[in-house]
mmCIF file of C-alpha atoms in Angstrom:
data_model
loop_
_atom_site.group_PDB
_atom_site.id
_atom_site.type_symbol
_atom_site.label_atom_id
_atom_site.label_comp_id
_atom_site.label_asym_id
_atom_site.label_seq_id
_atom_site.Cartn_x
_atom_site.Cartn_y
_atom_site.Cartn_z
ATOM 1 C CA UNK A 1 26.746 -28.023 3.593
ATOM 2 C CA UNK A 2 28.954 -26.580 0.840
ATOM 3 C CA UNK A 3 32.668 -27.353 0.665
ATOM 4 C CA UNK A 4 33.545 -23.739 1.549
ATOM 5 C CA UNK A 5 31.381 -23.869 4.682
ATOM 6 C CA UNK A 6 32.971 -27.185 5.603
ATOM 7 C CA UNK A 7 36.424 -25.581 5.293
ATOM 8 C CA UNK A 8 35.416 -22.705 7.589
ATOM 9 C CA UNK A 9 33.944 -25.143 10.098
ATOM 10 C CA UNK A 10 37.145 -27.170 10.083
ATOM 11 C CA UNK A 11 39.237 -24.054 10.672
ATOM 12 C CA UNK A 12 37.080 -23.138 13.689
ATOM 13 C CA UNK A 13 37.351 -26.671 15.039
ATOM 14 C CA UNK A 14 41.139 -26.596 14.767
ATOM 15 C CA UNK A 15 41.221 -23.312 16.653
ATOM 16 C CA UNK A 16 39.682 -25.030 19.710
ATOM 17 C CA UNK A 17 42.453 -27.638 20.006
ATOM 18 C CA UNK A 18 44.507 -27.124 23.189
ATOM 19 C CA UNK A 19 47.830 -25.422 22.513
ATOM 20 C CA UNK A 20 51.049 -27.044 23.660
ATOM 21 C CA UNK A 21 54.647 -27.182 22.520
ATOM 22 C CA UNK A 22 54.681 -29.550 19.544
ATOM 23 C CA UNK A 23 57.920 -31.419 18.988
ATOM 24 C CA UNK A 24 59.725 -30.941 15.668
ATOM 25 C CA UNK A 25 60.487 -34.642 15.306
ATOM 26 C CA UNK A 26 62.241 -36.141 12.293
ATOM 27 C CA UNK A 27 60.010 -38.083 9.914
ATOM 28 C CA UNK A 28 60.054 -40.473 6.945
ATOM 29 C CA UNK A 29 56.349 -40.359 6.018
ATOM 30 C CA UNK A 30 54.297 -37.353 4.960
ATOM 31 C CA UNK A 31 50.590 -37.575 4.122
ATOM 32 C CA UNK A 32 48.230 -34.707 3.350
ATOM 33 C CA UNK A 33 44.630 -34.098 2.341
ATOM 34 C CA UNK A 34 43.343 -30.665 1.412
ATOM 35 C CA UNK A 35 40.762 -28.598 -0.399
ATOM 36 C CA UNK A 36 41.216 -25.565 -2.669
ATOM 37 C CA UNK A 37 38.273 -23.251 -3.334
ATOM 38 C CA UNK A 38 38.469 -20.792 -6.248
ATOM 39 C CA UNK A 39 36.508 -17.662 -7.138
ATOM 40 C CA UNK A 40 37.131 -18.372 -10.830
ATOM 41 C CA UNK A 41 35.284 -20.660 -13.202
ATOM 42 C CA UNK A 42 37.148 -23.738 -11.957
ATOM 43 C CA UNK A 43 35.433 -26.009 -9.463
ATOM 44 C CA UNK A 44 36.878 -26.746 -6.049
ATOM 45 C CA UNK A 45 39.830 -29.150 -5.949
ATOM 46 C CA UNK A 46 40.265 -31.977 -3.429
ATOM 47 C CA UNK A 47 43.856 -33.185 -3.189
ATOM 48 C CA UNK A 48 45.456 -36.109 -1.347
ATOM 49 C CA UNK A 49 49.135 -37.080 -1.464
ATOM 50 C CA UNK A 50 51.688 -39.264 0.275
ATOM 51 C CA UNK A 51 55.487 -39.131 0.198
ATOM 52 C CA UNK A 52 58.106 -41.430 1.687
ATOM 53 C CA UNK A 53 61.598 -40.080 2.402
ATOM 54 C CA UNK A 54 64.359 -42.692 2.534
ATOM 55 C CA UNK A 55 66.484 -40.338 4.630
ATOM 56 C CA UNK A 56 64.906 -38.961 7.816
ATOM 57 C CA UNK A 57 63.729 -35.381 7.344
ATOM 58 C CA UNK A 58 64.816 -32.753 9.863
ATOM 59 C CA UNK A 59 62.143 -30.081 10.329
ATOM 60 C CA UNK A 60 63.512 -28.139 13.311
ATOM 61 C CA UNK A 61 64.946 -24.640 12.838
ATOM 62 C CA UNK A 62 63.762 -24.232 9.233
ATOM 63 C CA UNK A 63 60.530 -23.302 7.430
ATOM 64 C CA UNK A 64 58.166 -26.271 7.803
ATOM 65 C CA UNK A 65 57.033 -26.013 4.187
ATOM 66 C CA UNK A 66 60.640 -26.395 2.955
ATOM 67 C CA UNK A 67 61.756 -29.305 5.127
ATOM 68 C CA UNK A 68 61.565 -31.718 2.194
ATOM 69 C CA UNK A 69 63.599 -29.349 -0.006
ATOM 70 C CA UNK A 70 66.416 -29.204 2.557
ATOM 71 C CA UNK A 71 66.401 -33.006 3.000
ATOM 72 C CA UNK A 72 68.011 -33.685 -0.402
ATOM 73 C CA UNK A 73 67.278 -37.402 -0.184
ATOM 74 C CA UNK A 74 65.552 -40.028 -2.310
ATOM 75 C CA UNK A 75 61.744 -40.161 -2.272
ATOM 76 C CA UNK A 76 58.692 -41.938 -3.689
ATOM 77 C CA UNK A 77 55.263 -40.311 -3.801
ATOM 78 C CA UNK A 78 51.669 -40.761 -4.907
ATOM 79 C CA UNK A 79 48.913 -38.207 -5.483
ATOM 80 C CA UNK A 80 45.194 -38.151 -6.227
ATOM 81 C CA UNK A 81 43.258 -34.968 -7.050
ATOM 82 C CA UNK A 82 39.658 -34.529 -8.146
ATOM 83 C CA UNK A 83 37.159 -31.882 -9.249
ATOM 84 C CA UNK A 84 33.550 -32.193 -10.383
ATOM 85 C CA UNK A 85 34.646 -33.115 -13.908
ATOM 86 C CA UNK A 86 38.155 -34.647 -13.793
ATOM 87 C CA UNK A 87 40.465 -36.881 -11.776
ATOM 88 C CA UNK A 88 44.266 -36.880 -11.635
ATOM 89 C CA UNK A 89 46.482 -39.792 -10.551
ATOM 90 C CA UNK A 90 50.257 -39.502 -10.109
ATOM 91 C CA UNK A 91 53.107 -41.784 -9.046
ATOM 92 C CA UNK A 92 56.669 -40.469 -8.993
ATOM 93 C CA UNK A 93 60.076 -40.999 -7.455
ATOM 94 C CA UNK A 94 63.478 -39.372 -7.197
ATOM 95 C CA UNK A 95 66.852 -40.952 -6.472
ATOM 96 C CA UNK A 96 69.663 -38.796 -5.085
ATOM 97 C CA UNK A 97 73.255 -39.992 -5.508
ATOM 98 C CA UNK A 98 76.014 -39.356 -2.949
ATOM 99 C CA UNK A 99 77.455 -36.832 -5.421
ATOM 100 C CA UNK A 100 74.196 -34.794 -5.079
ATOM 101 C CA UNK A 101 73.146 -35.484 -8.648
ATOM 102 C CA UNK A 102 69.618 -36.872 -8.871
ATOM 103 C CA UNK A 103 67.301 -38.631 -11.317
ATOM 104 C CA UNK A 104 63.517 -38.749 -11.195
ATOM 105 C CA UNK A 105 60.585 -40.270 -13.054
ATOM 106 C CA UNK A 106 56.813 -40.117 -12.861
ATOM 107 C CA UNK A 107 53.546 -40.932 -14.582
ATOM 108 C CA UNK A 108 50.296 -38.912 -14.529
ATOM 109 C CA UNK A 109 46.855 -39.946 -15.705
ATOM 110 C CA UNK A 110 44.086 -37.390 -16.220
ATOM 111 C CA UNK A 111 40.513 -38.631 -16.599
ATOM 112 C CA UNK A 112 38.073 -35.933 -17.751
ATOM 113 C CA UNK A 113 34.332 -36.358 -18.265
ATOM 114 C CA UNK A 114 34.249 -34.665 -21.678
ATOM 115 C CA UNK A 115 37.598 -35.929 -23.015
ATOM 116 C CA UNK A 116 37.900 -38.221 -26.012
ATOM 117 C CA UNK A 117 40.238 -40.427 -23.981
ATOM 118 C CA UNK A 118 42.200 -40.462 -20.743
ATOM 119 C CA UNK A 119 45.513 -38.606 -20.948
ATOM 120 C CA UNK A 120 48.648 -40.336 -19.661
ATOM 121 C CA UNK A 121 51.821 -38.268 -19.312
ATOM 122 C CA UNK A 122 55.307 -39.633 -18.601
ATOM 123 C CA UNK A 123 58.032 -37.522 -16.993
ATOM 124 C CA UNK A 124 61.749 -37.839 -16.392
ATOM 125 C CA UNK A 125 63.993 -35.360 -14.595
ATOM 126 C CA UNK A 126 67.611 -34.853 -13.682
ATOM 127 C CA UNK A 127 69.454 -32.260 -11.681
ATOM 128 C CA UNK A 128 71.992 -31.276 -9.090
ATOM 129 C CA UNK A 129 72.047 -29.838 -5.553
ATOM 130 C CA UNK A 130 74.699 -27.109 -5.628
ATOM 131 C CA UNK A 131 74.477 -26.582 -1.878
ATOM 132 C CA UNK A 132 72.160 -27.136 1.064
ATOM 133 C CA UNK A 133 70.130 -24.179 -0.217
ATOM 134 C CA UNK A 134 70.099 -24.555 -4.018
ATOM 135 C CA UNK A 135 68.771 -27.010 -6.603
ATOM 136 C CA UNK A 136 68.805 -27.102 -10.408
ATOM 137 C CA UNK A 137 66.522 -29.511 -12.271
ATOM 138 C CA UNK A 138 65.640 -30.314 -15.883
ATOM 139 C CA UNK A 139 62.288 -31.994 -16.557
ATOM 140 C CA UNK A 140 60.941 -33.602 -19.727
ATOM 141 C CA UNK A 141 57.300 -34.666 -20.098
ATOM 142 C CA UNK A 142 55.593 -36.346 -23.030
ATOM 143 C CA UNK A 143 52.109 -37.489 -23.937
ATOM 144 C CA UNK A 144 50.854 -39.221 -27.080
ATOM 145 C CA UNK A 145 47.241 -40.343 -27.456
ATOM 146 C CA UNK A 146 45.188 -41.309 -30.500
ATOM 147 C CA UNK A 147 41.853 -42.871 -31.331
ATOM 148 C CA UNK A 148 40.240 -44.012 -34.581
ATOM 149 C CA UNK A 149 36.682 -45.130 -35.304
ATOM 150 C CA UNK A 150 34.803 -46.397 -38.327
ATOM 151 C CA UNK A 151 31.323 -47.707 -38.970
ATOM 152 C CA UNK A 152 28.200 -47.492 -41.104
ATOM 153 C CA UNK A 153 24.743 -46.008 -40.727
ATOM 154 C CA UNK A 154 21.994 -46.316 -43.360
ATOM 155 C CA UNK A 155 23.628 -45.418 -46.694
ATOM 156 C CA UNK A 156 26.762 -43.884 -45.138
ATOM 157 C CA UNK A 157 30.136 -45.115 -43.960
ATOM 158 C CA UNK A 158 32.221 -42.961 -41.638
ATOM 159 C CA UNK A 159 35.804 -42.849 -40.430
ATOM 160 C CA UNK A 160 37.362 -40.607 -37.776
ATOM 161 C CA UNK A 161 40.813 -40.109 -36.317
ATOM 162 C CA UNK A 162 41.884 -37.944 -33.394
ATOM 163 C CA UNK A 163 45.358 -37.546 -31.912
ATOM 164 C CA UNK A 164 47.076 -35.396 -29.323
ATOM 165 C CA UNK A 165 50.832 -35.176 -28.792
ATOM 166 C CA UNK A 166 52.594 -32.964 -26.271
ATOM 167 C CA UNK A 167 56.303 -32.615 -25.489
ATOM 168 C CA UNK A 168 57.404 -30.246 -22.739
ATOM 169 C CA UNK A 169 60.790 -29.372 -21.244
ATOM 170 C CA UNK A 170 61.339 -27.180 -18.168
ATOM 171 C CA UNK A 171 64.502 -25.886 -16.496
ATOM 172 C CA UNK A 172 64.010 -24.867 -12.842
ATOM 173 C CA UNK A 173 66.326 -23.284 -10.293
ATOM 174 C CA UNK A 174 65.418 -23.080 -6.591
ATOM 175 C CA UNK A 175 67.364 -21.159 -3.963
ATOM 176 C CA UNK A 176 66.830 -20.329 -0.294
ATOM 177 C CA UNK A 177 68.452 -17.211 1.186
ATOM 178 C CA UNK A 178 68.675 -17.277 5.019
ATOM 179 C CA UNK A 179 68.145 -13.973 6.821
ATOM 180 C CA UNK A 180 69.076 -12.892 10.329
ATOM 181 C CA UNK A 181 65.863 -11.183 11.447
ATOM 182 C CA UNK A 182 63.458 -13.539 9.626
ATOM 183 C CA UNK A 183 63.670 -17.129 8.429
ATOM 184 C CA UNK A 184 64.611 -16.266 4.840
ATOM 185 C CA UNK A 185 63.502 -15.939 1.222
ATOM 186 C CA UNK A 186 62.833 -18.830 -1.148
ATOM 187 C CA UNK A 187 63.175 -17.988 -4.852
ATOM 188 C CA UNK A 188 62.215 -20.184 -7.803
ATOM 189 C CA UNK A 189 62.876 -19.386 -11.455
ATOM 190 C CA UNK A 190 61.765 -21.525 -14.392
ATOM 191 C CA UNK A 191 61.805 -21.428 -18.196
ATOM 192 C CA UNK A 192 59.928 -23.897 -20.349
ATOM 193 C CA UNK A 193 58.912 -24.946 -23.848
ATOM 194 C CA UNK A 194 55.908 -27.006 -24.985
ATOM 195 C CA UNK A 195 54.894 -28.260 -28.406
ATOM 196 C CA UNK A 196 51.265 -29.484 -28.344
ATOM 197 C CA UNK A 197 49.844 -30.902 -31.588
ATOM 198 C CA UNK A 198 46.208 -31.810 -32.251
ATOM 199 C CA UNK A 199 44.766 -33.620 -35.284
ATOM 200 C CA UNK A 200 41.090 -34.324 -35.967
ATOM 201 C CA UNK A 201 40.093 -35.992 -39.263
ATOM 202 C CA UNK A 202 36.598 -37.136 -40.241
ATOM 203 C CA UNK A 203 35.346 -38.702 -43.486
ATOM 204 C CA UNK A 204 31.767 -39.503 -44.492
ATOM 205 C CA UNK A 205 31.089 -41.579 -47.627
ATOM 206 C CA UNK A 206 27.752 -42.242 -49.287
ATOM 207 C CA UNK A 207 27.698 -45.833 -50.545
ATOM 208 C CA UNK A 208 24.112 -46.436 -51.782
ATOM 209 C CA UNK A 209 24.891 -45.487 -55.393
ATOM 210 C CA UNK A 210 26.868 -47.297 -58.038
ATOM 211 C CA UNK A 211 30.004 -45.341 -57.075
ATOM 212 C CA UNK A 212 30.871 -44.395 -53.467
ATOM 213 C CA UNK A 213 30.787 -40.602 -53.021
ATOM 214 C CA UNK A 214 32.738 -38.707 -50.360
ATOM 215 C CA UNK A 215 30.352 -36.120 -48.914
ATOM 216 C CA UNK A 216 32.612 -34.936 -46.093
ATOM 217 C CA UNK A 217 36.400 -35.024 -45.684
ATOM 218 C CA UNK A 218 37.183 -32.747 -42.764
ATOM 219 C CA UNK A 219 40.746 -32.244 -41.517
ATOM 220 C CA UNK A 220 41.789 -29.964 -38.644
ATOM 221 C CA UNK A 221 45.357 -29.520 -37.399
ATOM 222 C CA UNK A 222 46.630 -27.351 -34.526
ATOM 223 C CA UNK A 223 50.307 -26.983 -33.643
ATOM 224 C CA UNK A 224 51.565 -24.669 -30.897
ATOM 225 C CA UNK A 225 54.957 -23.464 -29.773
ATOM 226 C CA UNK A 226 54.598 -22.314 -26.169
ATOM 227 C CA UNK A 227 57.367 -20.528 -24.274
ATOM 228 C CA UNK A 228 57.070 -19.798 -20.553
ATOM 229 C CA UNK A 229 58.990 -17.799 -17.957
ATOM 230 C CA UNK A 230 58.064 -17.918 -14.273
ATOM 231 C CA UNK A 231 59.470 -16.382 -11.079
ATOM 232 C CA UNK A 232 58.210 -17.141 -7.562
ATOM 233 C CA UNK A 233 59.449 -15.459 -4.371
ATOM 234 C CA UNK A 234 58.311 -16.396 -0.854
ATOM 235 C CA UNK A 235 59.450 -14.472 2.210
ATOM 236 C CA UNK A 236 59.326 -16.629 5.335
ATOM 237 C CA UNK A 237 58.677 -14.250 8.207
ATOM 238 C CA UNK A 238 59.134 -17.213 10.522
ATOM 239 C CA UNK A 239 59.181 -20.973 10.095
ATOM 240 C CA UNK A 240 55.376 -21.119 9.845
ATOM 241 C CA UNK A 241 54.255 -17.990 7.981
ATOM 242 C CA UNK A 242 55.204 -16.729 4.522
ATOM 243 C CA UNK A 243 54.076 -14.072 2.068
ATOM 244 C CA UNK A 244 54.931 -14.286 -1.609
ATOM 245 C CA UNK A 245 54.627 -12.923 -5.118
ATOM 246 C CA UNK A 246 54.520 -14.641 -8.513
ATOM 247 C CA UNK A 247 55.125 -13.673 -12.133
ATOM 248 C CA UNK A 248 54.299 -15.930 -15.060
ATOM 249 C CA UNK A 249 54.432 -15.156 -18.789
ATOM 250 C CA UNK A 250 53.423 -17.396 -21.682
ATOM 251 C CA UNK A 251 54.068 -16.696 -25.380
ATOM 252 C CA UNK A 252 52.071 -18.859 -27.781
ATOM 253 C CA UNK A 253 52.684 -19.266 -31.529
ATOM 254 C CA UNK A 254 49.859 -21.201 -33.219
ATOM 255 C CA UNK A 255 49.702 -22.738 -36.694
ATOM 256 C CA UNK A 256 46.202 -23.818 -37.745
ATOM 257 C CA UNK A 257 44.947 -25.555 -40.845
ATOM 258 C CA UNK A 258 41.536 -26.914 -41.807
ATOM 259 C CA UNK A 259 40.082 -28.340 -44.990
ATOM 260 C CA UNK A 260 37.044 -30.068 -46.424
ATOM 261 C CA UNK A 261 35.942 -31.100 -49.890
ATOM 262 C CA UNK A 262 35.356 -27.581 -51.153
ATOM 263 C CA UNK A 263 37.686 -25.386 -49.063
ATOM 264 C CA UNK A 264 41.006 -25.178 -47.234
ATOM 265 C CA UNK A 265 42.361 -22.682 -44.759
ATOM 266 C CA UNK A 266 45.726 -22.001 -43.116
ATOM 267 C CA UNK A 267 46.599 -19.372 -40.546
ATOM 268 C CA UNK A 268 49.184 -18.457 -37.927
ATOM 269 C CA UNK A 269 48.804 -16.394 -34.821
ATOM 270 C CA UNK A 270 50.858 -15.273 -31.820
ATOM 271 C CA UNK A 271 49.696 -14.007 -28.447
ATOM 272 C CA UNK A 272 50.881 -13.835 -24.853
ATOM 273 C CA UNK A 273 49.415 -14.084 -21.370
ATOM 274 C CA UNK A 274 50.904 -12.541 -18.232
ATOM 275 C CA UNK A 275 49.887 -13.640 -14.738
ATOM 276 C CA UNK A 276 50.929 -11.900 -11.526
ATOM 277 C CA UNK A 277 49.921 -12.837 -8.026
ATOM 278 C CA UNK A 278 50.253 -12.381 -4.286
ATOM 279 C CA UNK A 279 49.871 -15.043 -1.624
ATOM 280 C CA UNK A 280 50.227 -15.785 2.061
ATOM 281 C CA UNK A 281 50.556 -19.223 3.668
ATOM 282 C CA UNK A 282 50.597 -20.501 7.228
ATOM 283 C CA UNK A 283 51.806 -23.903 8.473
ATOM 284 C CA UNK A 284 50.292 -24.509 11.953
ATOM 285 C CA UNK A 285 52.294 -27.296 13.631
ATOM 286 C CA UNK A 286 49.814 -27.937 16.448
ATOM 287 C CA UNK A 287 50.884 -31.475 17.468
ATOM 288 C CA UNK A 288 53.878 -33.783 17.215
ATOM 289 C CA UNK A 289 52.393 -35.432 14.093
ATOM 290 C CA UNK A 290 49.613 -33.254 12.702
ATOM 291 C CA UNK A 291 49.664 -29.756 11.229
ATOM 292 C CA UNK A 292 47.109 -27.537 9.516
ATOM 293 C CA UNK A 293 48.009 -25.577 6.396
ATOM 294 C CA UNK A 294 46.202 -22.442 5.224
ATOM 295 C CA UNK A 295 46.739 -20.450 2.041
ATOM 296 C CA UNK A 296 45.245 -17.346 0.440
ATOM 297 C CA UNK A 297 46.228 -16.502 -3.161
ATOM 298 C CA UNK A 298 45.100 -13.785 -5.557
ATOM 299 C CA UNK A 299 46.042 -13.860 -9.254
ATOM 300 C CA UNK A 300 45.480 -11.422 -12.073
ATOM 301 C CA UNK A 301 45.587 -12.588 -15.698
ATOM 302 C CA UNK A 302 46.281 -10.142 -18.506
ATOM 303 C CA UNK A 303 45.786 -11.788 -21.890
ATOM 304 C CA UNK A 304 45.254 -10.562 -25.428
ATOM 305 C CA UNK A 305 41.574 -11.525 -25.432
ATOM 306 C CA UNK A 306 40.654 -11.569 -21.759
ATOM 307 C CA UNK A 307 41.771 -10.105 -18.443
ATOM 308 C CA UNK A 308 40.506 -11.467 -15.160
ATOM 309 C CA UNK A 309 41.403 -12.007 -11.508
ATOM 310 C CA UNK A 310 40.969 -14.994 -9.243
ATOM 311 C CA UNK A 311 41.200 -15.686 -5.528
ATOM 312 C CA UNK A 312 41.996 -19.134 -4.133
ATOM 313 C CA UNK A 313 41.578 -20.287 -0.538
ATOM 314 C CA UNK A 314 43.198 -23.532 0.558
ATOM 315 C CA UNK A 315 43.134 -25.626 3.704
ATOM 316 C CA UNK A 316 44.857 -28.944 4.383
ATOM 317 C CA UNK A 317 45.699 -31.383 7.146
ATOM 318 C CA UNK A 318 49.296 -32.620 7.086
ATOM 319 C CA UNK A 319 50.743 -35.614 8.962
ATOM 320 C CA UNK A 320 54.467 -36.261 9.415
ATOM 321 C CA UNK A 321 55.741 -39.332 11.217
#
């Protein structure tokens, strides 16, 4: 049975559960496991996460999906996500002071089948809760990985060096606007900057003659300046159901250089990608502890070299206790 068919079967099974008035109890623990199926080239994603809230979370009389946002308390969390070709591990935490300032930190590790090495990213964040409905945060993430190899085969000696360095900073503002006739609107705005750098050097030397001869000395260097702007708006028709829209723009400036024994090349290029999307999500709180989450998202990418659309369907089981 395919994962998509399993998701449909699970949805039908949930629909047969007897309906009763679930209690909106406070909770400290939140655990979730879900699956995201995409119409694009990406494989399906299985995601599992756990979060502990040091202050009890109130989930009554507010959108269920935003209960953690309104809590404004310290947390620790862990996440594992996997596809057919990569795995992601994450541990993070956030401490909120009585003054409503907060500090956070986290570490991510990405293991990909075709990667030269596993990628470990470290994050720190800081911010402030302006009110019960608003939050400003500044996040910095960094990654630095390198690998070198050398050896010999027949009459040749070889050396190689590969490195990847990424620094990223993001400023995010989140705000909830209560409404009288519906639950409200949740708006998120973010601006960011990234500076990925990639280096790949390879040298091959012939050593069977009287004088060693370099037959290959390849050097490749990429450096990008990436600027992003994103806006997300979700209208909560009630505490369970929302519809939303997204806008995301990326501007990329790339400097590239390559060389070998008999040539060298340098170039620069700029391009941008715009992504817009629509989504709807439903949080079915069918028991005191368990809920089912459903999402349907459609995105359209408009880039300089390629334009495409993608539809994602997600389903998850959520436990709060």
